[in-house]
mmCIF file with all atom_site columns, C-alpha atoms in Angstrom:
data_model
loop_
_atom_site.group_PDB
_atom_site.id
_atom_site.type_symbol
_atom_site.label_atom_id
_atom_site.label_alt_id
_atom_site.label_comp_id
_atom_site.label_asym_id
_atom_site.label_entity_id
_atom_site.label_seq_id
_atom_site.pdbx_PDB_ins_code
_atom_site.Cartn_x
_atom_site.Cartn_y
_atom_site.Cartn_z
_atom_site.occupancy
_atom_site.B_iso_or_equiv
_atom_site.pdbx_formal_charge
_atom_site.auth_seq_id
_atom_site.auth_comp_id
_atom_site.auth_asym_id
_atom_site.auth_atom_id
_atom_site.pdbx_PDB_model_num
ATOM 1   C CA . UNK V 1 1   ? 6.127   13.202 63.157 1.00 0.00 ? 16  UNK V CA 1
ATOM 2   C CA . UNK V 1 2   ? 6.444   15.529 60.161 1.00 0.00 ? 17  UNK V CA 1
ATOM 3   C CA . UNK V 1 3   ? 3.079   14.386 58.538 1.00 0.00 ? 18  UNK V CA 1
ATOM 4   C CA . UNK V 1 4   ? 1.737   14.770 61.759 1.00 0.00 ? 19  UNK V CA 1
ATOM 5   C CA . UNK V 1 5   ? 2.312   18.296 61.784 1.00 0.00 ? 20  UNK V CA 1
ATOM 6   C CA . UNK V 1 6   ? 1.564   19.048 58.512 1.00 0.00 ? 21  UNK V CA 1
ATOM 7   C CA . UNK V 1 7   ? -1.822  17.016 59.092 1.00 0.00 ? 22  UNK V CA 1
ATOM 8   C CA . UNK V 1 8   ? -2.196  19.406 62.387 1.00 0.00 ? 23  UNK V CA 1
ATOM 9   C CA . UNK V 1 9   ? -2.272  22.582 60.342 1.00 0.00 ? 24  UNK V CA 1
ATOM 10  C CA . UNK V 1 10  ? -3.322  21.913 57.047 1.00 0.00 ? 25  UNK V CA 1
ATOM 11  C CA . UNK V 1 11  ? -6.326  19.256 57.940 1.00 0.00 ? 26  UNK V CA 1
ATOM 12  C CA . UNK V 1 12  ? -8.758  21.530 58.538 1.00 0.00 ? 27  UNK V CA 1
ATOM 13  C CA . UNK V 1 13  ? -8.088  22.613 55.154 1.00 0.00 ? 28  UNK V CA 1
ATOM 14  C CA . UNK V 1 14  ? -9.762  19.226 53.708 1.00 0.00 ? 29  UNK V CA 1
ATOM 15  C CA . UNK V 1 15  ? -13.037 20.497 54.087 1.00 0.00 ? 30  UNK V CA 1
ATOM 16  C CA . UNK V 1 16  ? -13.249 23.633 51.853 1.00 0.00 ? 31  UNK V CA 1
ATOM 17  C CA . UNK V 1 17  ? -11.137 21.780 49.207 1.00 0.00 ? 32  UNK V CA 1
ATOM 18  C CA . UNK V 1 18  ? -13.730 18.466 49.294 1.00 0.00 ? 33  UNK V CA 1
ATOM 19  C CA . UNK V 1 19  ? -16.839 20.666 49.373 1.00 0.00 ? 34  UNK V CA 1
ATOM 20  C CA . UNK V 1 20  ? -15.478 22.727 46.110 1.00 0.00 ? 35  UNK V CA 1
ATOM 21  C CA . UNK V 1 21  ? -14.996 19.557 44.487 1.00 0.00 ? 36  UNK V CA 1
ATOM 22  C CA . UNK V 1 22  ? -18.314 17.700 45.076 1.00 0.00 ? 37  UNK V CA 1
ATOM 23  C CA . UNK V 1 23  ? -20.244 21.066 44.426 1.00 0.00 ? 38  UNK V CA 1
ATOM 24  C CA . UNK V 1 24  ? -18.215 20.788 40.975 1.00 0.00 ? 39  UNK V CA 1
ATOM 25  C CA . UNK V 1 25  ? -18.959 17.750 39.831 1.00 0.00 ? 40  UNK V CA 1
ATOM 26  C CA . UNK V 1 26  ? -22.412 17.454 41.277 1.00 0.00 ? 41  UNK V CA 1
ATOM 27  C CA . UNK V 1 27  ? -22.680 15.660 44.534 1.00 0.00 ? 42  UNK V CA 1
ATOM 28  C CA . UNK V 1 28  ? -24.798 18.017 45.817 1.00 0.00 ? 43  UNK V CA 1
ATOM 29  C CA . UNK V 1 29  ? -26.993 18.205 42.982 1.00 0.00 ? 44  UNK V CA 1
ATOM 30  C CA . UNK V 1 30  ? -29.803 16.437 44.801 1.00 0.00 ? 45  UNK V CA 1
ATOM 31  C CA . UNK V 1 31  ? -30.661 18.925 46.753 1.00 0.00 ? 46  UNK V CA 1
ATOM 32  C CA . UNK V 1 32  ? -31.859 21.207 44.227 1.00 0.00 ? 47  UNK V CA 1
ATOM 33  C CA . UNK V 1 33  ? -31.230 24.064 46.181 1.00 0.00 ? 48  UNK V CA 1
ATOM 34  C CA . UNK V 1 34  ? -30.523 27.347 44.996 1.00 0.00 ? 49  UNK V CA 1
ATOM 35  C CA . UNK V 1 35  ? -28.274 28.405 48.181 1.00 0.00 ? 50  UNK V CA 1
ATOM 36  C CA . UNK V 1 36  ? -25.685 25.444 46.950 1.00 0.00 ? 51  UNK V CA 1
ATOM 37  C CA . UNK V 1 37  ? -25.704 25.832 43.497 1.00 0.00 ? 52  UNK V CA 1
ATOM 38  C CA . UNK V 1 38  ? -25.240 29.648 43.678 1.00 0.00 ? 53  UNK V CA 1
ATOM 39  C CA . UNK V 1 39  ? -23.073 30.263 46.965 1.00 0.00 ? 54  UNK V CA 1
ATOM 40  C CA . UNK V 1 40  ? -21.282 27.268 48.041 1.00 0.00 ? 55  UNK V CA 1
ATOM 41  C CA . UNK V 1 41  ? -18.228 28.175 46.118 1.00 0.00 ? 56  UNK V CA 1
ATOM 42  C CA . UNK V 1 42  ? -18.699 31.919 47.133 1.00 0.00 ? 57  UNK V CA 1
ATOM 43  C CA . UNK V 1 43  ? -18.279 29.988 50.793 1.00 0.00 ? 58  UNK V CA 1
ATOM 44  C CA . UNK V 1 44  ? -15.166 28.300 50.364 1.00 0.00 ? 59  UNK V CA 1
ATOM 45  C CA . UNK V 1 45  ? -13.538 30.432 47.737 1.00 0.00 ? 60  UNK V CA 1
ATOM 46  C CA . UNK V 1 46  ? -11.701 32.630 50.527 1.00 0.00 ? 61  UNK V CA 1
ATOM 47  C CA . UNK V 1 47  ? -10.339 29.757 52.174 1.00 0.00 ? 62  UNK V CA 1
ATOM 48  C CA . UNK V 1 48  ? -9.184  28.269 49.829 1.00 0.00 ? 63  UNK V CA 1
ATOM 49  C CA . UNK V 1 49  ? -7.824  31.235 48.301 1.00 0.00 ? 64  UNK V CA 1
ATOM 50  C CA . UNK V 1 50  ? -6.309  32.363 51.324 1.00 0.00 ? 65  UNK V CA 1
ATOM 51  C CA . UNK V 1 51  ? -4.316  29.034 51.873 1.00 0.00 ? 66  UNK V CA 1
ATOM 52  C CA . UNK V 1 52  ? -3.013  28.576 48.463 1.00 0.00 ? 67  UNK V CA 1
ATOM 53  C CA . UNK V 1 53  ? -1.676  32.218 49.370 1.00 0.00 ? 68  UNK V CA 1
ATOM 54  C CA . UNK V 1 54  ? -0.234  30.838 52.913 1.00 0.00 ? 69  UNK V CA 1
ATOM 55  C CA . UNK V 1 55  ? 1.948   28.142 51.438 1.00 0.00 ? 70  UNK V CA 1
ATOM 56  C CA . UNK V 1 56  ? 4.262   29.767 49.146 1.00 0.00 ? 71  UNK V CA 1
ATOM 57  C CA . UNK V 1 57  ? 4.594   32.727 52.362 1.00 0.00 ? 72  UNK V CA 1
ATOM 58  C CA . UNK V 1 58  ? 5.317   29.644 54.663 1.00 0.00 ? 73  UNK V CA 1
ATOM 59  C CA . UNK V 1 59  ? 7.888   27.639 52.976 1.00 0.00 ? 74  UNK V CA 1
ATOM 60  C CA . UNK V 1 60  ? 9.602   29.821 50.209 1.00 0.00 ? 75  UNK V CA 1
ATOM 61  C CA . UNK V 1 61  ? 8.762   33.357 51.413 1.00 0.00 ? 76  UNK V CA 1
ATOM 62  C CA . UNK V 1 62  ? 9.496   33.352 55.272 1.00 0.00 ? 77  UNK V CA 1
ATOM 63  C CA . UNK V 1 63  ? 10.680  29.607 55.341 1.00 0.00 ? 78  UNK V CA 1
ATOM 64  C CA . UNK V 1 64  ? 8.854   29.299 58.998 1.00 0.00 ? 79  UNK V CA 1
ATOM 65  C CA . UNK V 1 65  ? 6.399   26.249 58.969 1.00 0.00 ? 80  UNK V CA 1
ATOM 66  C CA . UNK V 1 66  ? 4.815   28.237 61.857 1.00 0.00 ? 81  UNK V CA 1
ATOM 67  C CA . UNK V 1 67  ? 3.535   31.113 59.975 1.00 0.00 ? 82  UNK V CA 1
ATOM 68  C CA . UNK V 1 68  ? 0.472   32.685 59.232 1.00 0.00 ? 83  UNK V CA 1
ATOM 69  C CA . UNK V 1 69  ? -1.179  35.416 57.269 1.00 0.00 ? 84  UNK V CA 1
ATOM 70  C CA . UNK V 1 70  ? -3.050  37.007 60.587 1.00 0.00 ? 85  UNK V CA 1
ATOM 71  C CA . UNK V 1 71  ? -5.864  38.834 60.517 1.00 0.00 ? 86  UNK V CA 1
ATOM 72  C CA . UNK V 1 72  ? -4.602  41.943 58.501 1.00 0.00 ? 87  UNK V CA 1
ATOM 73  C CA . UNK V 1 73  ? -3.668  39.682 54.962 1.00 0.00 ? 88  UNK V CA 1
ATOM 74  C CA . UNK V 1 74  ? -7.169  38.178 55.305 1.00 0.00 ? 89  UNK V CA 1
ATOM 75  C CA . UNK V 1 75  ? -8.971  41.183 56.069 1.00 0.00 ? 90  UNK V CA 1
ATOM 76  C CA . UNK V 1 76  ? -7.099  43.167 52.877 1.00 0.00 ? 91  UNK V CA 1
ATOM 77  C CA . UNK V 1 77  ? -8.167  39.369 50.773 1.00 0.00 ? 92  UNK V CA 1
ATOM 78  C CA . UNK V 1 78  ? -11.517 39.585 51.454 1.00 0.00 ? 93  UNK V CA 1
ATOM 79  C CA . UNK V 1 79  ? -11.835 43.297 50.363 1.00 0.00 ? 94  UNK V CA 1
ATOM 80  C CA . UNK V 1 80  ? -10.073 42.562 47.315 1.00 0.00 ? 95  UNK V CA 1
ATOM 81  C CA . UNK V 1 81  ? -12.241 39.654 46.098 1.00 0.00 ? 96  UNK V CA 1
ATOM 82  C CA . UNK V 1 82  ? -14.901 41.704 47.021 1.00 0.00 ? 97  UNK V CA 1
ATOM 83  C CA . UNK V 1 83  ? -14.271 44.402 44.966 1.00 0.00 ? 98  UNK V CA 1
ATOM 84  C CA . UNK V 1 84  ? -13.037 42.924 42.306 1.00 0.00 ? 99  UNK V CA 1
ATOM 85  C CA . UNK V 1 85  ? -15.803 39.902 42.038 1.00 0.00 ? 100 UNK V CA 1
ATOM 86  C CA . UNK V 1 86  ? -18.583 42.294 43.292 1.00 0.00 ? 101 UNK V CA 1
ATOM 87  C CA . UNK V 1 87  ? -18.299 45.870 41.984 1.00 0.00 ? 102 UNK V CA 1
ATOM 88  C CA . UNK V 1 88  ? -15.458 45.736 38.793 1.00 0.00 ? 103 UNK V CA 1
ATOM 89  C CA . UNK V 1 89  ? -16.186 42.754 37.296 1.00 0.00 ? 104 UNK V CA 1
ATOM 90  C CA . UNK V 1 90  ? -19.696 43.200 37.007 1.00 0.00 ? 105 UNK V CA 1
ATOM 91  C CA . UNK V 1 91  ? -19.204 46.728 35.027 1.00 0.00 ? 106 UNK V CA 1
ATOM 92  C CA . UNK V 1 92  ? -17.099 45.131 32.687 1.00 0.00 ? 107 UNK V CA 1
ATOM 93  C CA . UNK V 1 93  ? -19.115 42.203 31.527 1.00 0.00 ? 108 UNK V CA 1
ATOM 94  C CA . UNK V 1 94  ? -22.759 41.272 32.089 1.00 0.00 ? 109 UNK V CA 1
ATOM 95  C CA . UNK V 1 95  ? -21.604 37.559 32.791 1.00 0.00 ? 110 UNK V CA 1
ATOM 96  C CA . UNK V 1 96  ? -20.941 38.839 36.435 1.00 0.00 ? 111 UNK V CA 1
ATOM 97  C CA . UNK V 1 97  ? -23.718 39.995 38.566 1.00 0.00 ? 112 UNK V CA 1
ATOM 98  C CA . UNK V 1 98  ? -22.982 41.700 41.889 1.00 0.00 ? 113 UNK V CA 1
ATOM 99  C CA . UNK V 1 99  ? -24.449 40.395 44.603 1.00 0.00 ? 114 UNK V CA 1
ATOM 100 C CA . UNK V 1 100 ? -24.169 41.047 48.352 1.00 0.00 ? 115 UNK V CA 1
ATOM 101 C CA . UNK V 1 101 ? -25.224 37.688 49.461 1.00 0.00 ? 116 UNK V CA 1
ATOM 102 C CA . UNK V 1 102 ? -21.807 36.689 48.130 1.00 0.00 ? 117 UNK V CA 1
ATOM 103 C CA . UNK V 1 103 ? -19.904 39.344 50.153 1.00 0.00 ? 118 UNK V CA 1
ATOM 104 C CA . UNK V 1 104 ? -21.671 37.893 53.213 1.00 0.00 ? 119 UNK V CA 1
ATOM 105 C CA . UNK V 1 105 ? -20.138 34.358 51.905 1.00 0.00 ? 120 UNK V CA 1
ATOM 106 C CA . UNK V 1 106 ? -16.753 35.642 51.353 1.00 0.00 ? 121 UNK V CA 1
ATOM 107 C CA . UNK V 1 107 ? -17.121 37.473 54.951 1.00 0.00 ? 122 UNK V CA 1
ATOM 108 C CA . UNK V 1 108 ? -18.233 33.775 56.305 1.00 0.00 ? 123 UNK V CA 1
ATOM 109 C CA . UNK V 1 109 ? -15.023 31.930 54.536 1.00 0.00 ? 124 UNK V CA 1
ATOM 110 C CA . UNK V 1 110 ? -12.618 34.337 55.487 1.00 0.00 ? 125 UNK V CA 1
ATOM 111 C CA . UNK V 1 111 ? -13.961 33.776 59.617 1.00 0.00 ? 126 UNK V CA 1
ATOM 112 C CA . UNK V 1 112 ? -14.105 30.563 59.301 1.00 0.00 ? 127 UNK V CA 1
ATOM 113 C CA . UNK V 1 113 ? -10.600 30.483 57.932 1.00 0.00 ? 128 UNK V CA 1
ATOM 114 C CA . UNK V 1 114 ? -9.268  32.797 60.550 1.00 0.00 ? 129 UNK V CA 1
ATOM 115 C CA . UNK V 1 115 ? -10.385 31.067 63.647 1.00 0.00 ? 130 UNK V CA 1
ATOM 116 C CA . UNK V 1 116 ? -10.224 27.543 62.264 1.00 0.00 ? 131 UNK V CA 1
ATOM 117 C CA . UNK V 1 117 ? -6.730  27.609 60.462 1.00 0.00 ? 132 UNK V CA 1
ATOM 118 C CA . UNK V 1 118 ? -4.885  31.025 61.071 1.00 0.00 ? 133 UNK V CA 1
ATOM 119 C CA . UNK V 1 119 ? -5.023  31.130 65.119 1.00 0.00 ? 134 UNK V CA 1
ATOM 120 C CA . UNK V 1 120 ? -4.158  27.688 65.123 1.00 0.00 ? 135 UNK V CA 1
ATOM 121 C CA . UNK V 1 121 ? -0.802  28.280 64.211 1.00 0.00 ? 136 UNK V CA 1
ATOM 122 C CA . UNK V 1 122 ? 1.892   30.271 66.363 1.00 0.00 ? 137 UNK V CA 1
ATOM 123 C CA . UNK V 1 123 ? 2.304   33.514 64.367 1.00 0.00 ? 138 UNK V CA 1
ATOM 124 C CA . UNK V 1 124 ? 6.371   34.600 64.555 1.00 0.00 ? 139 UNK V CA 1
ATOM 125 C CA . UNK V 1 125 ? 7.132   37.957 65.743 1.00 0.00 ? 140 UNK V CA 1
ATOM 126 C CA . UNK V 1 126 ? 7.741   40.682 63.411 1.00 0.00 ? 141 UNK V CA 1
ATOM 127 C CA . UNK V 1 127 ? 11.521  41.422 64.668 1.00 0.00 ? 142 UNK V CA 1
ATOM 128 C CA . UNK V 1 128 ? 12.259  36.935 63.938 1.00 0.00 ? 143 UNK V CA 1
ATOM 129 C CA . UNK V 1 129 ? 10.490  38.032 60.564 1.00 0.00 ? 144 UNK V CA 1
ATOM 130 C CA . UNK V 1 130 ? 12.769  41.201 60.037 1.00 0.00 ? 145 UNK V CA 1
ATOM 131 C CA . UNK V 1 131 ? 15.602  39.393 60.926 1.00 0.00 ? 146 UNK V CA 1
ATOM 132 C CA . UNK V 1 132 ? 14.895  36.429 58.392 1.00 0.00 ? 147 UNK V CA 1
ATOM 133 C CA . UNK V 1 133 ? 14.459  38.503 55.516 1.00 0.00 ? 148 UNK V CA 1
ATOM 134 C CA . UNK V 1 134 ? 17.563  40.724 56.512 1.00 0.00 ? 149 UNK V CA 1
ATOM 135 C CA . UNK V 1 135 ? 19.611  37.486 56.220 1.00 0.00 ? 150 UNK V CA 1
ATOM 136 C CA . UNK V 1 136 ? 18.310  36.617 53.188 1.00 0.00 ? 151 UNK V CA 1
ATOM 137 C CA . UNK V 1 137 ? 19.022  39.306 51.669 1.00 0.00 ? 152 UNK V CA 1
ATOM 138 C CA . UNK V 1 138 ? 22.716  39.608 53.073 1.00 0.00 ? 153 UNK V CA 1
ATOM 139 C CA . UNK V 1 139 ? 23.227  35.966 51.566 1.00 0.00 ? 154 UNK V CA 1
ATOM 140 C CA . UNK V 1 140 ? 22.016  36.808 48.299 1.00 0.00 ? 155 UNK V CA 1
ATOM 141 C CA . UNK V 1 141 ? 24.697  39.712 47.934 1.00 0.00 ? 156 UNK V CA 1
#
């Protein structure tokens, strides 16, 4: 039954994971499109970014398999990688080029995240959340 779960809200999670991979070591090379080689990572990075953020907040943080980041963490993620990926790192070094097809990428990943992994999970209310990390902290004292 656990697996089943776990299956139920991390499956979806598969596909960004499987595309990075094959776009890395060259599955999709026959293509020989520019749109794959240049923005399929840009596509997935946010998801993939995003759940390696939702685990640790799931088990260790709030330890509440039925957790999610909701629409305000992913929001905040996207501007961030944005920002950083987009406009700083591109001042800095000339290896990074800012480009707003990317943003629109990001933008995609982080939708496609939200309605096809962070809805599907039954978000606790803030006051259960409040009360968690209240306890926690009275046990640690």
């Amino acid at each position: 039954m656990g697996s089943r779960l776990i299956f139920k809200q991390h499956g979806y999670m598969l596909i960004p994971y499987l595309i990075f991979a094959a776009n890395q070591i060259g599955i999709f090379d026959f293509l020989n499109s520019s749109f794959v080689s240049s923005y399929l990572n840009d596509l997935v990075a946010l998801p993939i970014i995003l759940h390696l953020a939702l685990i640790p907040m799931k088990y260790i943080v709030y330890r509440d398999e039925s957790y999610a980041l909701g629409s305000t963490n992913i929001l905040i993620t996207f501007i961030a990688v944005s920002l950083v990926f987009e406009w700083f790192l591109p001042t800095q070094n000339p290896r990074y080029v800012a480009d707003y097809f990317d943003i629109a990428c990001y933008a995609s990943g982080s939708i496609w995240y939200y309605f096809a992994i962070d809805r599907r999970q039954v978000k606790p209310s803030t006051n259960k959340t409040l009360r968690r990390l209240e306890i926690y902290d009275k046990k640690d004292q």
